[in-house]
Short mmCIF file of C-alpha atoms and ligand atoms in Angstrom, two decimals:
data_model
loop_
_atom_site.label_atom_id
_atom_site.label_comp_id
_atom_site.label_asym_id
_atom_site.label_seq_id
_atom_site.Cartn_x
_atom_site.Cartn_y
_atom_site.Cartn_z
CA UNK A 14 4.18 -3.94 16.06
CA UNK A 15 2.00 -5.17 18.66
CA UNK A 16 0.38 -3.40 21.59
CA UNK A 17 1.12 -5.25 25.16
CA UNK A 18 -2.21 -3.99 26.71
CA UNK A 19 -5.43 -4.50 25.40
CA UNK A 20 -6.76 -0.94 25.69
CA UNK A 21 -4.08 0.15 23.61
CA UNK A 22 -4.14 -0.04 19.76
CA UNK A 23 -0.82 0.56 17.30
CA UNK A 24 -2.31 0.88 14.09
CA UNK A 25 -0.71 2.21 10.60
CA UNK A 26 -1.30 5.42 9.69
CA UNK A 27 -4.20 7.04 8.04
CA UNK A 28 -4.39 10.59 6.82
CA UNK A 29 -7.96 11.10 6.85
CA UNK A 30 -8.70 9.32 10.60
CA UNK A 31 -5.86 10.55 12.17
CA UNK A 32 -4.75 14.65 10.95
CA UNK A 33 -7.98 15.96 12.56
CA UNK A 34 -6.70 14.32 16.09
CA UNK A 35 -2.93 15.59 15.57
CA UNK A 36 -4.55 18.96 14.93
CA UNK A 37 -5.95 18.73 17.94
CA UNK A 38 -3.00 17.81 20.12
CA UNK A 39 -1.14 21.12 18.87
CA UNK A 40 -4.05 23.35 18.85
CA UNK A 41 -4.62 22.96 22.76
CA UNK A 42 -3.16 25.00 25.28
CA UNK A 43 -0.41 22.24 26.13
CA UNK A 44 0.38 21.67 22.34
CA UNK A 45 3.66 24.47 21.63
CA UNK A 46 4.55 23.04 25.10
CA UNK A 47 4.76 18.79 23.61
CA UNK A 48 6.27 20.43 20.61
CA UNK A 49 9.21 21.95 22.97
CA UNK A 50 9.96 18.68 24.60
CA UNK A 51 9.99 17.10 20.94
CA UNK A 52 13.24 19.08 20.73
CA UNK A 53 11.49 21.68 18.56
CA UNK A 54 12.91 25.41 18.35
CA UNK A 55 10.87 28.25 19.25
CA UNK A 56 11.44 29.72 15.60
CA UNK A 57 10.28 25.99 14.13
CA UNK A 58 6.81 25.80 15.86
CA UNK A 59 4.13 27.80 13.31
CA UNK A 60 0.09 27.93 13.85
CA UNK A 61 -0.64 24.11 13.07
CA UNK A 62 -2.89 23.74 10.08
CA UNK A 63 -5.06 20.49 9.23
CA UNK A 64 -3.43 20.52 5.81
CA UNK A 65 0.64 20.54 7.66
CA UNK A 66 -0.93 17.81 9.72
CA UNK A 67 -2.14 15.89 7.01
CA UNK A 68 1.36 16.09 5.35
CA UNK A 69 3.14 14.47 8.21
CA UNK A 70 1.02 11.52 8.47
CA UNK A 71 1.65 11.47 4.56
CA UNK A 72 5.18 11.68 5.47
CA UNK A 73 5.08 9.01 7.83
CA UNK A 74 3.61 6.37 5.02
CA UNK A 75 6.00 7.59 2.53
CA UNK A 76 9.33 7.08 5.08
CA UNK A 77 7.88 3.61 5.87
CA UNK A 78 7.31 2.87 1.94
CA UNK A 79 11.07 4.12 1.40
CA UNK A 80 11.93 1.42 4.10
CA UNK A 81 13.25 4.77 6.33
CA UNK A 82 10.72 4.76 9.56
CA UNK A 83 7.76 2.55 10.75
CA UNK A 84 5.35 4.78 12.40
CA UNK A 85 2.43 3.66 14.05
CA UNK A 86 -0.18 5.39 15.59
CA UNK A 87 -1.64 4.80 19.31
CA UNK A 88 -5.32 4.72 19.10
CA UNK A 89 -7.25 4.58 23.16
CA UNK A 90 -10.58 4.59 23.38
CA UNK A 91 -10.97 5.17 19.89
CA UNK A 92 -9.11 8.35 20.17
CA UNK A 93 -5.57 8.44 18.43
CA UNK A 94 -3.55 9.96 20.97
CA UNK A 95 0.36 9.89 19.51
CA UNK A 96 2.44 8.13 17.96
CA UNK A 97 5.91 5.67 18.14
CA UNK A 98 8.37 5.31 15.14
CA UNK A 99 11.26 3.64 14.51
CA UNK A 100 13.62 5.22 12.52
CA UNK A 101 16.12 3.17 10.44
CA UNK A 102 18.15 5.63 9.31
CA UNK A 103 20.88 8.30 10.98
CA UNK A 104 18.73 11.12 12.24
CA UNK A 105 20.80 13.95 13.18
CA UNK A 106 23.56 11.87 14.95
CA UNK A 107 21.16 9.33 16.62
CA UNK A 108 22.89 5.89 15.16
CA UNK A 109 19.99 3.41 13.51
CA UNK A 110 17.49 2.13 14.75
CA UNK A 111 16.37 4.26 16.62
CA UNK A 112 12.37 4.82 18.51
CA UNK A 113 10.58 7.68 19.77
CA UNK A 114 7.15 8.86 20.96
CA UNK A 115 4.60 11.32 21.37
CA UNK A 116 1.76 11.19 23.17
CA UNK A 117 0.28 14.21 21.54
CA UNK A 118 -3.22 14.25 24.03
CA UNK A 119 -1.93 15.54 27.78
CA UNK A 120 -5.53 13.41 29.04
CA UNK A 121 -3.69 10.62 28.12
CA UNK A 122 -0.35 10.74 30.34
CA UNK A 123 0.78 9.62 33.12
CA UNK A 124 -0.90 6.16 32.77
CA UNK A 125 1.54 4.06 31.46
CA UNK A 126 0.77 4.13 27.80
CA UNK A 127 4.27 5.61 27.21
CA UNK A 128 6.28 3.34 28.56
CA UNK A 129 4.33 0.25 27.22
CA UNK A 130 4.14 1.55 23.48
CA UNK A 131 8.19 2.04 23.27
CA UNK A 132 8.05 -1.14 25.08
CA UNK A 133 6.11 -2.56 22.16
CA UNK A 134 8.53 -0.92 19.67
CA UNK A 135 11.60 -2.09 21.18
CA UNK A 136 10.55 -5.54 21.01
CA UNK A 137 9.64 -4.75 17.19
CA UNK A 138 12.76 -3.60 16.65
CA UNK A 139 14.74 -6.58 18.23
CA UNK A 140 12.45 -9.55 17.59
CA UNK A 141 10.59 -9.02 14.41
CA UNK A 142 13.79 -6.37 12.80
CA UNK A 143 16.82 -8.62 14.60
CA UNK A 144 18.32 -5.40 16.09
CA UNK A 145 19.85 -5.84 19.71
CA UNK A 146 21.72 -2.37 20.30
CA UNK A 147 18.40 0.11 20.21
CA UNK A 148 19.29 4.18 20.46
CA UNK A 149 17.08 7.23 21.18
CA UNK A 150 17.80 10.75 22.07
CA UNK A 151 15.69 13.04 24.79
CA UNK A 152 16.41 16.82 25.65
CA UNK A 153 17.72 16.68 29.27
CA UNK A 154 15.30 18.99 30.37
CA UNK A 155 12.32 16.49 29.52
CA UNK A 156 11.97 14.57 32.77
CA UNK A 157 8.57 12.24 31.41
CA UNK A 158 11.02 10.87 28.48
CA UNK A 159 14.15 9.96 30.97
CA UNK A 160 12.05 8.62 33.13
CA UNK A 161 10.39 6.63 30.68
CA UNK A 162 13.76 5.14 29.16
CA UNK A 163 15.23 4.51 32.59
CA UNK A 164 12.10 2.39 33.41
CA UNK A 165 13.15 0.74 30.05
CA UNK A 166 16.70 0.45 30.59
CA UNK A 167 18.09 3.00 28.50
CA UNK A 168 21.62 4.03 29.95
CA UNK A 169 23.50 7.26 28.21
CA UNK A 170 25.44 7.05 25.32
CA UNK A 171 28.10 9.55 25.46
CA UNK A 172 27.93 13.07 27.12
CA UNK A 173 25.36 15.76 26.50
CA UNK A 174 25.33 18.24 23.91
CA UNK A 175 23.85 21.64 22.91
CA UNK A 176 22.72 21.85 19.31
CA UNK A 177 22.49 24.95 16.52
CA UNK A 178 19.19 26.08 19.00
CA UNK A 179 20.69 25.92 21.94
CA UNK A 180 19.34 22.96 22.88
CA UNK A 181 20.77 20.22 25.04
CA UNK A 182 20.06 16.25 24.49
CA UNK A 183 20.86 13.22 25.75
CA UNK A 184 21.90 10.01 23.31
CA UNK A 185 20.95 7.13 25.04
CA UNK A 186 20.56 3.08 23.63
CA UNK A 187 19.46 -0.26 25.08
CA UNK A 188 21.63 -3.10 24.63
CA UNK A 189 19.48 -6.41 24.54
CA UNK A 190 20.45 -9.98 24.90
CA UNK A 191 20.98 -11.66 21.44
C1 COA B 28 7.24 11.47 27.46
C2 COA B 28 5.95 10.69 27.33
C3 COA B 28 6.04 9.76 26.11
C4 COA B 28 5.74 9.83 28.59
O1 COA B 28 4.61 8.99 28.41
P1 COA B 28 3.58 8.74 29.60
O2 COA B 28 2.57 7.77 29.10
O3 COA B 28 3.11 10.04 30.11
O4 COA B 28 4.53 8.05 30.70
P2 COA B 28 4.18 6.78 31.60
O5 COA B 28 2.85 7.01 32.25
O6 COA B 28 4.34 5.53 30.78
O7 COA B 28 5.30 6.86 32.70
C5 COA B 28 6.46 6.03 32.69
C6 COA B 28 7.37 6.44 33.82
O8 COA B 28 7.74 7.80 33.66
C7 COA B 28 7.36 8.55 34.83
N1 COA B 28 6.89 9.86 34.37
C8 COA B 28 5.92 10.10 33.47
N2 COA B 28 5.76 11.45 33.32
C9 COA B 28 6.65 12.03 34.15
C10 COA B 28 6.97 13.39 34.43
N3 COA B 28 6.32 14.42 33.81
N4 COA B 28 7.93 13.64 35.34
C11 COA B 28 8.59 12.63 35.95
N5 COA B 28 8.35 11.32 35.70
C12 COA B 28 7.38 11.02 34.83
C13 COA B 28 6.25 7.74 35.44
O9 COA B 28 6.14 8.02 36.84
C14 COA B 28 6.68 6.34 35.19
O10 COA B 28 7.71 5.98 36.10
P3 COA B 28 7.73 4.51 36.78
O11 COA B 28 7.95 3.54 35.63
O12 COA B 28 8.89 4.60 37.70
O13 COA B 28 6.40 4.36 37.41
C15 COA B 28 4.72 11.65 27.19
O14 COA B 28 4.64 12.43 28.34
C16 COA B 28 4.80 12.54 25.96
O15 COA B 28 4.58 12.10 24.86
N6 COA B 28 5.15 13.83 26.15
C17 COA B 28 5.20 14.81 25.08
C18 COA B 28 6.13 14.45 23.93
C19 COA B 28 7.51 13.99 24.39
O16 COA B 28 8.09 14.57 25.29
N7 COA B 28 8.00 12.94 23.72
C20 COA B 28 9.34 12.45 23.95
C21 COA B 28 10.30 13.21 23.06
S1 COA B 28 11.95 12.59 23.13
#
């Protein structure tokens, strides 16, 4: 997966560069806030912990060795700020493949990194993986994400729905020119 911008990096996961940095996107005031418009519960988010964050980067390499999800991580000025994956298996009832994002450092939004990495990953997934119907899912209320995937043509696909939390999402997918 290649970055379109030169001050932009996408670069595999590492546990020991890159737990300290997640640590610090959910320690900071804004962090239970990015974990709410992840689609996290209120009763899911616990104190984060260097050793939980080192876990989900471990998770990350061990989906992508299983052939499940290829995560990589955005690195700006030397910084890793969040991270896009594309997941290749049905996740709750997104249909395969499917990409998301996090851009876990607030300093780092609202420049256009968002919509270039899924821009990056969605040409991953179509012209290195051959896909050319590309889903996602948002929660309605998260205006950043719907405004990112309408700037990358995203349309809905199907109605909304409220999950087990009480939370409502959006399916969307991309259909792309074979
Ligand atoms: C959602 C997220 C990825 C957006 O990335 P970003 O780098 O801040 O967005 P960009 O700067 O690339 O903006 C892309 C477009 O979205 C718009 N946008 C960005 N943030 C917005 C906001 N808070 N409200 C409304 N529009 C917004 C921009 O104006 C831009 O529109 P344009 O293409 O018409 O100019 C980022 O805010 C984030 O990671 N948030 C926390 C985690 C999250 O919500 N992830 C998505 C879960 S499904």
């Amino acid at each position: 997966m290649k970055s379109n911008r030169d001050d932009i990096q996408l670069i595999i996961p590492d546990v020991d560069r890159d737990a300290l940095f997640a640590l610090g996107w959910f320690e900071r005031p804004e962090g239970k806030q990015t974990l709410l418009s992840m689609g996290n519960a209120e009763h899911e988010i616990s104190t984060p912990t260097i050793d939980g964050e080192k876990e989900t980067i471990r998770q990350f390499i061990q989906l992508e060795s299983d052939n499940k999800q290829i995560t990589r991580m955005i690195s700006v000025d030397d910084k890793t700020i969040g991270a896009v994956w594309v997941e290749l298996y049905q996740n709750h009832s997104v249909q395969p493949p499917s990409v998301h994002i996090i851009i876990g450092n607030p300093d780092y939004r609202g420049k256009g990194i968002g919509a270039s990495v899924m821009k990056s990953a969605i040409d991953y997934t179509n012209k290195v993986l051959g896909y050319h119907t590309i889903y996602s899912r948002h929660l309605v209320s998260n205006q950043a994400i719907v405004a990112v995937n309408n700037t990358l043509g995203f349309e809905n696909d199907g109605v909304s729905y409220t999950d087990e939390n009480g939370l409502t999402w959006q399916n969307v997918k991309l259909e792309l020119a074979s």
